[in-house]
mmCIF file of N, CA, C and O in Angstrom:
data_model
loop_
_atom_site.group_PDB
_atom_site.id
_atom_site.type_symbol
_atom_site.label_atom_id
_atom_site.label_comp_id
_atom_site.label_asym_id
_atom_site.label_seq_id
_atom_site.Cartn_x
_atom_site.Cartn_y
_atom_site.Cartn_z
ATOM 1 N N MET J 1279 -27.760 -0.808 28.341
ATOM 2 C CA MET J 1279 -26.922 -1.839 27.449
ATOM 3 C C MET J 1279 -25.605 -0.923 27.516
ATOM 4 O O MET J 1279 -25.668 0.428 27.100
ATOM 5 N N LYS J 1280 -24.424 -1.507 27.424
ATOM 6 C CA LYS J 1280 -23.199 -0.906 27.056
ATOM 7 C C LYS J 1280 -23.116 -0.989 25.922
ATOM 8 O O LYS J 1280 -23.332 -1.560 24.793
ATOM 9 N N ARG J 1281 -21.944 0.260 25.474
ATOM 10 C CA ARG J 1281 -21.546 0.341 23.779
ATOM 11 C C ARG J 1281 -20.334 -0.314 23.798
ATOM 12 O O ARG J 1281 -19.546 -0.259 24.972
ATOM 13 N N PHE J 1282 -19.920 -0.917 22.821
ATOM 14 C CA PHE J 1282 -18.543 -1.330 22.601
ATOM 15 C C PHE J 1282 -17.402 -0.434 22.897
ATOM 16 O O PHE J 1282 -16.406 -0.604 23.651
ATOM 17 N N ALA J 1283 -17.550 0.953 22.634
ATOM 18 C CA ALA J 1283 -16.866 2.029 22.960
ATOM 19 C C ALA J 1283 -16.347 2.040 24.288
ATOM 20 O O ALA J 1283 -15.284 2.717 24.714
ATOM 21 N N ASP J 1284 -17.495 1.649 25.067
ATOM 22 C CA ASP J 1284 -17.061 1.792 26.371
ATOM 23 C C ASP J 1284 -16.385 0.847 27.385
ATOM 24 O O ASP J 1284 -15.486 1.174 28.221
ATOM 25 N N PHE J 1285 -15.768 -0.239 26.244
ATOM 26 C CA PHE J 1285 -14.512 -0.877 26.821
ATOM 27 C C PHE J 1285 -13.672 -0.435 26.533
ATOM 28 O O PHE J 1285 -12.195 -1.302 27.285
ATOM 29 N N GLY J 1286 -13.325 0.449 25.969
ATOM 30 C CA GLY J 1286 -11.990 0.803 25.850
ATOM 31 C C GLY J 1286 -10.870 -0.023 25.170
ATOM 32 O O GLY J 1286 -9.727 -0.245 25.251
ATOM 33 N N ILE J 1287 -11.401 -0.860 24.090
ATOM 34 C CA ILE J 1287 -10.348 -1.679 23.624
ATOM 35 C C ILE J 1287 -10.460 -0.944 22.069
ATOM 36 O O ILE J 1287 -11.266 -0.808 21.231
ATOM 37 N N ASP J 1288 -8.984 -1.241 21.479
ATOM 38 C CA ASP J 1288 -8.666 -0.472 20.506
ATOM 39 C C ASP J 1288 -8.509 -1.716 19.600
ATOM 40 O O ASP J 1288 -7.222 -2.266 19.596
ATOM 41 N N THR J 1289 -9.282 -1.639 18.497
ATOM 42 C CA THR J 1289 -9.348 -3.079 17.616
ATOM 43 C C THR J 1289 -8.134 -2.633 16.488
ATOM 44 O O THR J 1289 -8.142 -3.438 15.864
ATOM 45 N N LEU J 1290 -7.624 -1.388 16.560
ATOM 46 C CA LEU J 1290 -6.652 -1.174 15.516
ATOM 47 C C LEU J 1290 -5.326 -0.613 16.369
ATOM 48 O O LEU J 1290 -4.511 -0.131 15.655
ATOM 49 N N GLU J 1291 -5.001 -1.389 17.509
ATOM 50 C CA GLU J 1291 -3.869 -1.028 17.951
ATOM 51 C C GLU J 1291 -2.974 -1.607 17.470
ATOM 52 O O GLU J 1291 -2.734 -2.778 16.960
ATOM 53 N N ASN J 1292 -1.651 -0.821 16.984
ATOM 54 C CA ASN J 1292 -0.628 -1.475 16.384
ATOM 55 C C ASN J 1292 -0.912 -1.990 14.975
ATOM 56 O O ASN J 1292 -0.127 -2.397 14.542
ATOM 57 N N LYS J 1293 -1.628 -1.199 14.505
ATOM 58 C CA LYS J 1293 -2.117 -1.571 12.852
ATOM 59 C C LYS J 1293 -2.388 -0.128 12.639
ATOM 60 O O LYS J 1293 -2.802 1.059 12.916
ATOM 61 N N ARG J 1294 -1.463 -0.082 11.241
ATOM 62 C CA ARG J 1294 -1.352 1.129 10.363
ATOM 63 C C ARG J 1294 -2.313 0.754 9.184
ATOM 64 O O ARG J 1294 -1.853 0.272 7.968
ATOM 65 N N VAL J 1295 -3.674 1.096 9.182
ATOM 66 C CA VAL J 1295 -4.623 0.594 8.083
ATOM 67 C C VAL J 1295 -4.894 2.042 7.180
ATOM 68 O O VAL J 1295 -5.427 1.807 6.238
ATOM 69 N N PHE J 1296 -4.390 3.294 7.426
ATOM 70 C CA PHE J 1296 -4.344 4.160 6.882
ATOM 71 C C PHE J 1296 -6.164 4.640 6.235
ATOM 72 O O PHE J 1296 -6.353 3.927 5.511
ATOM 73 N N ALA J 1297 -6.463 5.345 7.038
ATOM 74 C CA ALA J 1297 -7.933 5.890 6.872
ATOM 75 C C ALA J 1297 -8.193 6.970 5.826
ATOM 76 O O ALA J 1297 -8.397 7.833 6.210
ATOM 77 N N VAL J 1298 -7.986 6.418 4.487
ATOM 78 C CA VAL J 1298 -7.962 6.910 3.281
ATOM 79 C C VAL J 1298 -8.485 6.298 2.505
ATOM 80 O O VAL J 1298 -8.574 4.998 2.484
ATOM 81 N N PRO J 1299 -9.139 6.636 1.072
ATOM 82 C CA PRO J 1299 -9.896 5.780 0.224
ATOM 83 C C PRO J 1299 -8.673 4.996 -0.507
ATOM 84 O O PRO J 1299 -7.578 5.011 -0.574
ATOM 85 N N VAL J 1300 -9.485 3.811 -1.011
ATOM 86 C CA VAL J 1300 -8.522 2.684 -1.640
ATOM 87 C C VAL J 1300 -8.425 3.224 -3.199
ATOM 88 O O VAL J 1300 -9.735 3.406 -3.697
ATOM 89 N N ILE J 1301 -7.583 2.963 -3.852
ATOM 90 C CA ILE J 1301 -7.256 2.982 -5.269
ATOM 91 C C ILE J 1301 -6.625 1.869 -5.691
ATOM 92 O O ILE J 1301 -5.845 1.054 -5.193
ATOM 93 N N SER J 1302 -7.134 1.495 -6.894
ATOM 94 C CA SER J 1302 -6.327 0.137 -7.618
ATOM 95 C C SER J 1302 -5.131 0.855 -8.317
ATOM 96 O O SER J 1302 -5.005 1.920 -8.812
ATOM 97 N N ILE J 1303 -4.200 -0.315 -8.115
ATOM 98 C CA ILE J 1303 -2.883 -0.237 -8.652
ATOM 99 C C ILE J 1303 -3.058 0.065 -10.055
ATOM 100 O O ILE J 1303 -1.972 0.773 -10.766
ATOM 101 N N GLU J 1304 -4.189 -0.372 -10.790
ATOM 102 C CA GLU J 1304 -4.251 -0.505 -12.110
ATOM 103 C C GLU J 1304 -4.511 0.828 -12.569
ATOM 104 O O GLU J 1304 -3.935 1.416 -13.668
ATOM 105 N N GLU J 1305 -5.051 1.695 -11.559
ATOM 106 C CA GLU J 1305 -5.162 3.120 -12.191
ATOM 107 C C GLU J 1305 -3.828 3.945 -11.858
ATOM 108 O O GLU J 1305 -4.210 5.403 -12.259
ATOM 109 N N LEU J 1306 -2.812 3.688 -11.066
ATOM 110 C CA LEU J 1306 -1.833 4.256 -11.044
ATOM 111 C C LEU J 1306 -0.801 4.043 -12.036
ATOM 112 O O LEU J 1306 0.206 4.898 -12.097
ATOM 113 N N ILE J 1307 -0.918 3.173 -12.892
ATOM 114 C CA ILE J 1307 0.206 3.036 -14.126
ATOM 115 C C ILE J 1307 0.594 4.196 -14.393
ATOM 116 O O ILE J 1307 -0.339 4.675 -15.268
ATOM 117 N N ASN J 1308 1.746 4.254 -14.620
ATOM 118 C CA ASN J 1308 2.673 5.408 -15.379
ATOM 119 C C ASN J 1308 2.219 6.826 -14.933
ATOM 120 O O ASN J 1308 2.355 7.917 -15.500
ATOM 121 N N CYS J 1309 1.616 6.393 -13.754
ATOM 122 C CA CYS J 1309 1.538 7.811 -12.794
ATOM 123 C C CYS J 1309 2.750 8.235 -11.860
ATOM 124 O O CYS J 1309 2.775 7.137 -10.975
ATOM 125 N N GLU J 1310 2.846 9.550 -11.755
ATOM 126 C CA GLU J 1310 3.902 9.607 -10.644
ATOM 127 C C GLU J 1310 2.971 9.664 -8.988
ATOM 128 O O GLU J 1310 1.914 10.608 -9.100
ATOM 129 N N ILE J 1311 3.390 9.403 -8.284
ATOM 130 C CA ILE J 1311 3.052 9.342 -6.916
ATOM 131 C C ILE J 1311 3.762 9.814 -5.889
ATOM 132 O O ILE J 1311 5.103 9.514 -6.265
ATOM 133 N N GLU J 1312 3.502 9.871 -4.980
ATOM 134 C CA GLU J 1312 4.145 10.470 -3.474
ATOM 135 C C GLU J 1312 3.969 9.268 -2.755
ATOM 136 O O GLU J 1312 2.942 9.082 -2.076
ATOM 137 N N VAL J 1313 4.792 8.158 -2.496
ATOM 138 C CA VAL J 1313 4.849 7.230 -1.273
ATOM 139 C C VAL J 1313 5.375 7.888 -0.317
ATOM 140 O O VAL J 1313 6.253 8.155 0.024
ATOM 141 N N LEU J 1314 4.100 7.586 0.750
ATOM 142 C CA LEU J 1314 4.253 8.254 2.046
ATOM 143 C C LEU J 1314 4.423 6.997 3.219
ATOM 144 O O LEU J 1314 5.267 7.765 4.087
ATOM 145 N N ASP J 1315 3.983 5.864 3.113
ATOM 146 C CA ASP J 1315 4.310 4.973 4.236
ATOM 147 C C ASP J 1315 3.624 3.810 3.629
ATOM 148 O O ASP J 1315 3.124 3.708 2.606
ATOM 149 N N TYR J 1316 3.865 2.513 4.431
ATOM 150 C CA TYR J 1316 3.200 1.337 3.897
ATOM 151 C C TYR J 1316 3.394 0.411 5.285
ATOM 152 O O TYR J 1316 4.114 0.903 6.284
ATOM 153 N N GLU J 1317 2.492 -0.525 5.108
ATOM 154 C CA GLU J 1317 2.640 -1.589 6.183
ATOM 155 C C GLU J 1317 2.614 -3.162 5.428
ATOM 156 O O GLU J 1317 2.047 -3.413 4.254
ATOM 157 N N THR J 1318 2.986 -3.861 6.242
ATOM 158 C CA THR J 1318 3.424 -5.379 5.541
ATOM 159 C C THR J 1318 2.476 -6.527 6.261
ATOM 160 O O THR J 1318 1.835 -5.920 7.344
ATOM 161 N N ASN J 1319 2.471 -7.573 5.703
ATOM 162 C CA ASN J 1319 1.760 -8.523 6.488
ATOM 163 C C ASN J 1319 0.488 -8.226 6.273
ATOM 164 O O ASN J 1319 -0.129 -8.927 7.529
ATOM 165 N N ILE J 1320 -0.388 -7.875 5.147
ATOM 166 C CA ILE J 1320 -1.697 -7.471 5.256
ATOM 167 C C ILE J 1320 -2.339 -8.758 4.620
ATOM 168 O O ILE J 1320 -1.874 -9.221 4.036
ATOM 169 N N THR J 1321 -3.329 -9.343 5.365
ATOM 170 C CA THR J 1321 -4.313 -10.486 4.535
ATOM 171 C C THR J 1321 -5.436 -9.704 4.201
ATOM 172 O O THR J 1321 -6.362 -9.160 4.969
ATOM 173 N N THR J 1322 -5.409 -10.238 2.812
ATOM 174 C CA THR J 1322 -6.791 -9.709 2.137
ATOM 175 C C THR J 1322 -7.531 -10.928 1.621
ATOM 176 O O THR J 1322 -7.057 -12.249 1.764
ATOM 177 N N ILE J 1323 -8.805 -10.402 0.902
ATOM 178 C CA ILE J 1323 -9.481 -11.962 0.541
ATOM 179 C C ILE J 1323 -8.578 -12.546 -0.859
ATOM 180 O O ILE J 1323 -8.893 -13.649 -1.222
ATOM 181 N N HIS J 1324 -7.370 -12.166 -1.309
ATOM 182 C CA HIS J 1324 -6.872 -12.439 -2.073
ATOM 183 C C HIS J 1324 -5.618 -13.206 -1.747
ATOM 184 O O HIS J 1324 -4.612 -13.661 -2.376
ATOM 185 N N GLY J 1325 -5.485 -12.954 -0.296
ATOM 186 C CA GLY J 1325 -4.092 -13.830 0.162
ATOM 187 C C GLY J 1325 -3.454 -13.190 1.160
ATOM 188 O O GLY J 1325 -3.625 -11.853 1.488
ATOM 189 N N PRO J 1326 -2.642 -13.591 1.796
ATOM 190 C CA PRO J 1326 -1.738 -13.319 3.010
ATOM 191 C C PRO J 1326 -0.596 -12.580 2.460
ATOM 192 O O PRO J 1326 -0.131 -12.701 1.287
ATOM 193 N N ASN J 1327 0.007 -11.803 3.309
ATOM 194 C CA ASN J 1327 1.503 -10.905 3.033
ATOM 195 C C ASN J 1327 1.171 -9.882 1.795
ATOM 196 O O ASN J 1327 2.171 -9.913 1.157
ATOM 197 N N ARG J 1328 0.218 -9.188 1.920
ATOM 198 C CA ARG J 1328 0.311 -8.316 0.856
ATOM 199 C C ARG J 1328 0.761 -6.978 1.660
ATOM 200 O O ARG J 1328 0.997 -6.756 2.860
ATOM 201 N N TYR J 1329 1.098 -5.958 1.006
ATOM 202 C CA TYR J 1329 1.509 -4.682 1.564
ATOM 203 C C TYR J 1329 0.284 -3.840 1.359
ATOM 204 O O TYR J 1329 -0.559 -3.814 0.275
ATOM 205 N N ILE J 1330 0.181 -2.840 2.176
ATOM 206 C CA ILE J 1330 -0.918 -1.725 1.750
ATOM 207 C C ILE J 1330 0.286 -0.264 1.892
ATOM 208 O O ILE J 1330 1.048 -0.301 2.685
ATOM 209 N N VAL J 1331 -0.105 0.423 0.693
ATOM 210 C CA VAL J 1331 0.980 1.537 0.609
ATOM 211 C C VAL J 1331 -0.089 2.764 0.604
ATOM 212 O O VAL J 1331 -0.949 3.031 -0.104
ATOM 213 N N LYS J 1332 0.352 3.639 1.417
ATOM 214 C CA LYS J 1332 -0.488 4.980 1.585
ATOM 215 C C LYS J 1332 0.177 5.835 0.610
ATOM 216 O O LYS J 1332 1.726 6.209 0.703
ATOM 217 N N ILE J 1333 -0.448 6.440 -0.177
ATOM 218 C CA ILE J 1333 0.448 7.592 -1.268
ATOM 219 C C ILE J 1333 -0.447 8.811 -1.296
ATOM 220 O O ILE J 1333 -1.578 9.013 -0.887
ATOM 221 N N LYS J 1334 0.306 9.681 -2.204
ATOM 222 C CA LYS J 1334 -0.819 10.848 -2.566
ATOM 223 C C LYS J 1334 -0.610 10.902 -4.274
ATOM 224 O O LYS J 1334 0.614 10.657 -4.501
ATOM 225 N N HIS J 1335 -1.669 11.135 -4.547
ATOM 226 C CA HIS J 1335 -1.973 11.208 -6.097
ATOM 227 C C HIS J 1335 -2.893 12.143 -6.292
ATOM 228 O O HIS J 1335 -4.100 12.129 -5.999
ATOM 229 N N GLU J 1336 -2.631 13.084 -7.546
ATOM 230 C CA GLU J 1336 -3.470 14.381 -7.435
ATOM 231 C C GLU J 1336 -3.577 14.952 -6.436
ATOM 232 O O GLU J 1336 -5.030 15.394 -6.526
ATOM 233 N N GLY J 1337 -2.995 14.980 -5.626
ATOM 234 C CA GLY J 1337 -3.257 15.988 -4.364
ATOM 235 C C GLY J 1337 -4.204 15.259 -3.017
ATOM 236 O O GLY J 1337 -4.469 15.770 -2.255
ATOM 237 N N LYS J 1338 -4.409 13.924 -3.963
ATOM 238 C CA LYS J 1338 -5.499 13.293 -2.671
ATOM 239 C C LYS J 1338 -4.541 12.059 -1.814
ATOM 240 O O LYS J 1338 -3.806 11.358 -2.605
ATOM 241 N N GLU J 1339 -4.595 11.717 -0.414
ATOM 242 C CA GLU J 1339 -4.157 10.603 0.026
ATOM 243 C C GLU J 1339 -5.042 9.549 -0.207
ATOM 244 O O GLU J 1339 -6.184 9.629 -0.207
ATOM 245 N N GLN J 1340 -4.476 8.756 -0.647
ATOM 246 C CA GLN J 1340 -5.310 7.364 -0.887
ATOM 247 C C GLN J 1340 -4.097 5.993 -0.746
ATOM 248 O O GLN J 1340 -3.097 6.074 -0.077
ATOM 249 N N LYS J 1341 -4.579 4.669 -0.701
ATOM 250 C CA LYS J 1341 -4.058 3.455 -0.582
ATOM 251 C C LYS J 1341 -4.128 2.573 -1.451
ATOM 252 O O LYS J 1341 -5.340 2.661 -2.191
ATOM 253 N N PHE J 1342 -3.193 1.662 -1.611
ATOM 254 C CA PHE J 1342 -3.340 0.407 -2.410
ATOM 255 C C PHE J 1342 -2.623 -1.035 -2.026
ATOM 256 O O PHE J 1342 -1.896 -0.451 -1.050
ATOM 257 N N PHE J 1343 -3.271 -1.721 -2.394
ATOM 258 C CA PHE J 1343 -2.828 -2.984 -1.821
ATOM 259 C C PHE J 1343 -2.039 -3.687 -2.684
ATOM 260 O O PHE J 1343 -2.490 -3.553 -4.094
ATOM 261 N N THR J 1344 -1.239 -4.376 -2.553
ATOM 262 C CA THR J 1344 -0.101 -4.783 -3.454
ATOM 263 C C THR J 1344 0.597 -6.137 -3.004
ATOM 264 O O THR J 1344 0.810 -6.368 -1.804
ATOM 265 N N ASN J 1345 0.917 -7.197 -3.856
ATOM 266 C CA ASN J 1345 1.716 -8.268 -3.993
ATOM 267 C C ASN J 1345 2.564 -8.565 -4.795
ATOM 268 O O ASN J 1345 3.417 -9.578 -4.772
ATOM 269 N N ALA J 1346 2.927 -7.308 -5.492
ATOM 270 C CA ALA J 1346 3.990 -7.369 -6.565
ATOM 271 C C ALA J 1346 5.599 -7.422 -5.560
ATOM 272 O O ALA J 1346 5.756 -6.125 -5.106
ATOM 273 N N ALA J 1347 5.924 -8.376 -5.965
ATOM 274 C CA ALA J 1347 7.461 -8.675 -5.497
ATOM 275 C C ALA J 1347 8.319 -7.451 -5.711
ATOM 276 O O ALA J 1347 9.189 -7.208 -4.625
ATOM 277 N N PRO J 1348 8.312 -6.982 -7.027
ATOM 278 C CA PRO J 1348 9.307 -5.753 -6.919
ATOM 279 C C PRO J 1348 9.053 -4.631 -6.373
ATOM 280 O O PRO J 1348 9.913 -3.719 -5.463
ATOM 281 N N ILE J 1349 7.824 -4.360 -6.255
ATOM 282 C CA ILE J 1349 7.115 -3.176 -5.168
ATOM 283 C C ILE J 1349 7.719 -3.413 -3.809
ATOM 284 O O ILE J 1349 8.108 -2.596 -3.017
ATOM 285 N N LYS J 1350 6.972 -4.576 -3.355
ATOM 286 C CA LYS J 1350 7.341 -4.859 -1.927
ATOM 287 C C LYS J 1350 8.842 -4.823 -1.547
ATOM 288 O O LYS J 1350 9.437 -4.450 -0.543
ATOM 289 N N GLU J 1351 9.864 -5.422 -2.175
ATOM 290 C CA GLU J 1351 11.035 -5.440 -1.991
ATOM 291 C C GLU J 1351 11.775 -3.934 -2.227
ATOM 292 O O GLU J 1351 12.792 -3.755 -1.464
ATOM 293 N N ALA J 1352 11.555 -3.145 -2.950
ATOM 294 C CA ALA J 1352 12.048 -1.812 -3.305
ATOM 295 C C ALA J 1352 11.460 -0.976 -1.706
ATOM 296 O O ALA J 1352 12.279 -0.402 -1.424
ATOM 297 N N LEU J 1353 10.248 -1.267 -1.241
ATOM 298 C CA LEU J 1353 9.418 -0.610 0.030
ATOM 299 C C LEU J 1353 10.682 -0.939 0.798
ATOM 300 O O LEU J 1353 11.043 0.107 1.721
ATOM 301 N N ASP J 1354 10.933 -2.406 1.296
ATOM 302 C CA ASP J 1354 11.816 -2.981 2.143
ATOM 303 C C ASP J 1354 13.132 -2.448 2.143
ATOM 304 O O ASP J 1354 13.737 -2.327 3.433
ATOM 305 N N ARG J 1355 13.424 -1.959 0.845
ATOM 306 C CA ARG J 1355 14.995 -1.430 0.776
ATOM 307 C C ARG J 1355 15.309 0.081 1.187
ATOM 308 O O ARG J 1355 16.106 0.544 1.338
ATOM 309 N N VAL J 1356 14.077 0.692 1.174
ATOM 310 C CA VAL J 1356 13.839 2.230 1.208
ATOM 311 C C VAL J 1356 14.015 2.414 2.652
ATOM 312 O O VAL J 1356 13.103 2.047 3.410
ATOM 313 N N ASP J 1357 15.039 3.304 3.230
ATOM 314 C CA ASP J 1357 15.108 3.732 4.698
ATOM 315 C C ASP J 1357 13.705 4.245 5.130
ATOM 316 O O ASP J 1357 13.354 5.232 4.348
ATOM 317 N N LYS J 1358 13.120 4.379 6.144
ATOM 318 C CA LYS J 1358 12.334 4.786 6.745
ATOM 319 C C LYS J 1358 12.340 6.226 6.878
ATOM 320 O O LYS J 1358 11.411 7.241 6.554
ATOM 321 N N LYS J 1359 13.606 6.852 6.929
ATOM 322 C CA LYS J 1359 13.834 8.405 7.096
ATOM 323 C C LYS J 1359 13.962 8.629 5.755
ATOM 324 O O LYS J 1359 13.910 10.043 5.618
ATOM 325 N N ASP J 1360 13.760 7.880 4.490
ATOM 326 C CA ASP J 1360 13.534 8.681 3.253
ATOM 327 C C ASP J 1360 12.298 8.719 2.770
ATOM 328 O O ASP J 1360 12.009 9.360 1.613
ATOM 329 N N PHE J 1361 11.362 8.558 3.575
ATOM 330 C CA PHE J 1361 9.702 8.498 3.295
ATOM 331 C C PHE J 1361 9.427 9.993 3.686
ATOM 332 O O PHE J 1361 10.054 10.508 4.607
ATOM 333 N N PRO J 1362 8.725 10.617 2.546
ATOM 334 C CA PRO J 1362 8.033 10.296 1.324
ATOM 335 C C PRO J 1362 9.092 10.282 0.389
ATOM 336 O O PRO J 1362 9.860 10.941 0.428
ATOM 337 N N PHE J 1363 8.544 9.766 -0.614
ATOM 338 C CA PHE J 1363 9.555 9.986 -2.042
ATOM 339 C C PHE J 1363 8.638 9.539 -3.221
ATOM 340 O O PHE J 1363 7.339 9.194 -3.280
ATOM 341 N N MET J 1364 9.112 10.066 -4.154
ATOM 342 C CA MET J 1364 8.550 10.114 -5.486
ATOM 343 C C MET J 1364 8.531 8.926 -6.494
ATOM 344 O O MET J 1364 9.689 8.566 -6.382
ATOM 345 N N ALA J 1365 7.595 8.227 -7.199
ATOM 346 C CA ALA J 1365 7.972 7.191 -7.724
ATOM 347 C C ALA J 1365 6.815 7.224 -8.983
ATOM 348 O O ALA J 1365 5.661 7.677 -8.838
ATOM 349 N N THR J 1366 7.146 6.276 -10.020
ATOM 350 C CA THR J 1366 6.350 5.955 -11.101
ATOM 351 C C THR J 1366 5.860 4.542 -10.925
ATOM 352 O O THR J 1366 7.043 3.901 -10.849
ATOM 353 N N ILE J 1367 4.496 3.914 -11.094
ATOM 354 C CA ILE J 1367 4.372 2.733 -11.092
ATOM 355 C C ILE J 1367 4.299 2.329 -12.665
ATOM 356 O O ILE J 1367 3.479 2.910 -13.368
ATOM 357 N N LYS J 1368 4.777 1.407 -12.693
ATOM 358 C CA LYS J 1368 5.084 0.458 -14.259
ATOM 359 C C LYS J 1368 4.595 -0.959 -14.127
ATOM 360 O O LYS J 1368 4.969 -1.594 -13.288
ATOM 361 N N PRO J 1369 4.047 -1.435 -15.101
ATOM 362 C CA PRO J 1369 3.628 -2.832 -15.288
ATOM 363 C C PRO J 1369 4.901 -3.453 -16.118
ATOM 364 O O PRO J 1369 5.435 -2.799 -16.832
ATOM 365 N N GLN J 1370 4.760 -4.760 -15.641
ATOM 366 C CA GLN J 1370 5.850 -5.759 -16.430
ATOM 367 C C GLN J 1370 4.896 -7.301 -16.622
ATOM 368 O O GLN J 1370 4.456 -7.551 -15.471
ATOM 369 N N ARG J 1371 5.012 -7.230 -17.893
ATOM 370 C CA ARG J 1371 4.185 -8.727 -18.197
ATOM 371 C C ARG J 1371 5.281 -9.661 -17.918
ATOM 372 O O ARG J 1371 6.147 -9.706 -18.336
ATOM 373 N N TYR J 1372 4.855 -10.689 -17.533
ATOM 374 C CA TYR J 1372 5.439 -12.012 -17.543
ATOM 375 C C TYR J 1372 4.605 -13.238 -17.938
ATOM 376 O O TYR J 1372 3.130 -13.109 -17.557
ATOM 377 N N SER J 1373 5.101 -14.433 -18.343
ATOM 378 C CA SER J 1373 4.053 -15.716 -18.160
ATOM 379 C C SER J 1373 2.873 -15.480 -18.962
ATOM 380 O O SER J 1373 1.773 -15.478 -18.677
ATOM 381 N N GLY J 1374 2.617 -14.903 -20.276
ATOM 382 C CA GLY J 1374 1.551 -14.675 -21.066
ATOM 383 C C GLY J 1374 0.814 -13.492 -20.293
ATOM 384 O O GLY J 1374 1.331 -12.335 -20.569
ATOM 385 N N ALA J 1375 -0.291 -13.624 -19.970
ATOM 386 C CA ALA J 1375 -1.126 -12.381 -19.609
ATOM 387 C C ALA J 1375 -0.807 -12.011 -18.092
ATOM 388 O O ALA J 1375 -1.325 -10.812 -17.567
ATOM 389 N N LYS J 1376 -0.013 -12.702 -17.043
ATOM 390 C CA LYS J 1376 0.325 -12.021 -15.835
ATOM 391 C C LYS J 1376 1.046 -11.053 -16.111
ATOM 392 O O LYS J 1376 1.763 -10.631 -17.039
ATOM 393 N N LYS J 1377 0.777 -9.894 -14.891
ATOM 394 C CA LYS J 1377 1.749 -8.963 -15.027
ATOM 395 C C LYS J 1377 2.289 -8.678 -13.288
ATOM 396 O O LYS J 1377 1.450 -9.069 -12.593
ATOM 397 N N THR J 1378 3.126 -7.773 -13.322
ATOM 398 C CA THR J 1378 3.518 -7.387 -11.944
ATOM 399 C C THR J 1378 3.903 -5.925 -12.088
ATOM 400 O O THR J 1378 3.812 -5.030 -13.077
ATOM 401 N N PHE J 1379 4.188 -5.543 -10.890
ATOM 402 C CA PHE J 1379 4.328 -3.841 -10.809
ATOM 403 C C PHE J 1379 5.556 -3.381 -10.560
ATOM 404 O O PHE J 1379 5.963 -4.181 -9.800
ATOM 405 N N TYR J 1380 6.131 -2.245 -10.681
ATOM 406 C CA TYR J 1380 7.477 -1.854 -10.261
ATOM 407 C C TYR J 1380 7.345 -0.448 -10.058
ATOM 408 O O TYR J 1380 6.686 0.136 -10.900
ATOM 409 N N PHE J 1381 8.510 -0.047 -9.500
ATOM 410 C CA PHE J 1381 8.761 1.481 -9.406
ATOM 411 C C PHE J 1381 9.658 2.021 -10.033
ATOM 412 O O PHE J 1381 10.875 1.244 -10.233
ATOM 413 N N THR J 1382 9.565 3.356 -10.711
ATOM 414 C CA THR J 1382 11.027 3.771 -11.492
ATOM 415 C C THR J 1382 10.936 4.935 -10.806
ATOM 416 O O THR J 1382 10.240 5.663 -10.065
#
């Protein structure tokens, strides 16, 4: 019987999924991180159009998923040649208990 690997099909072709552990953005609040890279238009169980952000935190490469518009807009505005960069993740409450996140 053949193995899937024998077919030469790359299921991750053109995908940057970042083979590093996942960390919750909540764990990064008020922490300085090094933003290494990101990928757009990721669909998760929480919905479409999420971003996956590859970071370095406390010397370890990790990734987090976000749908926070301020972070997505900020990442889109940073030229790829300016990566990596340092940032701090801050929370912003709105509409009662809801919150979003942004970089400083």
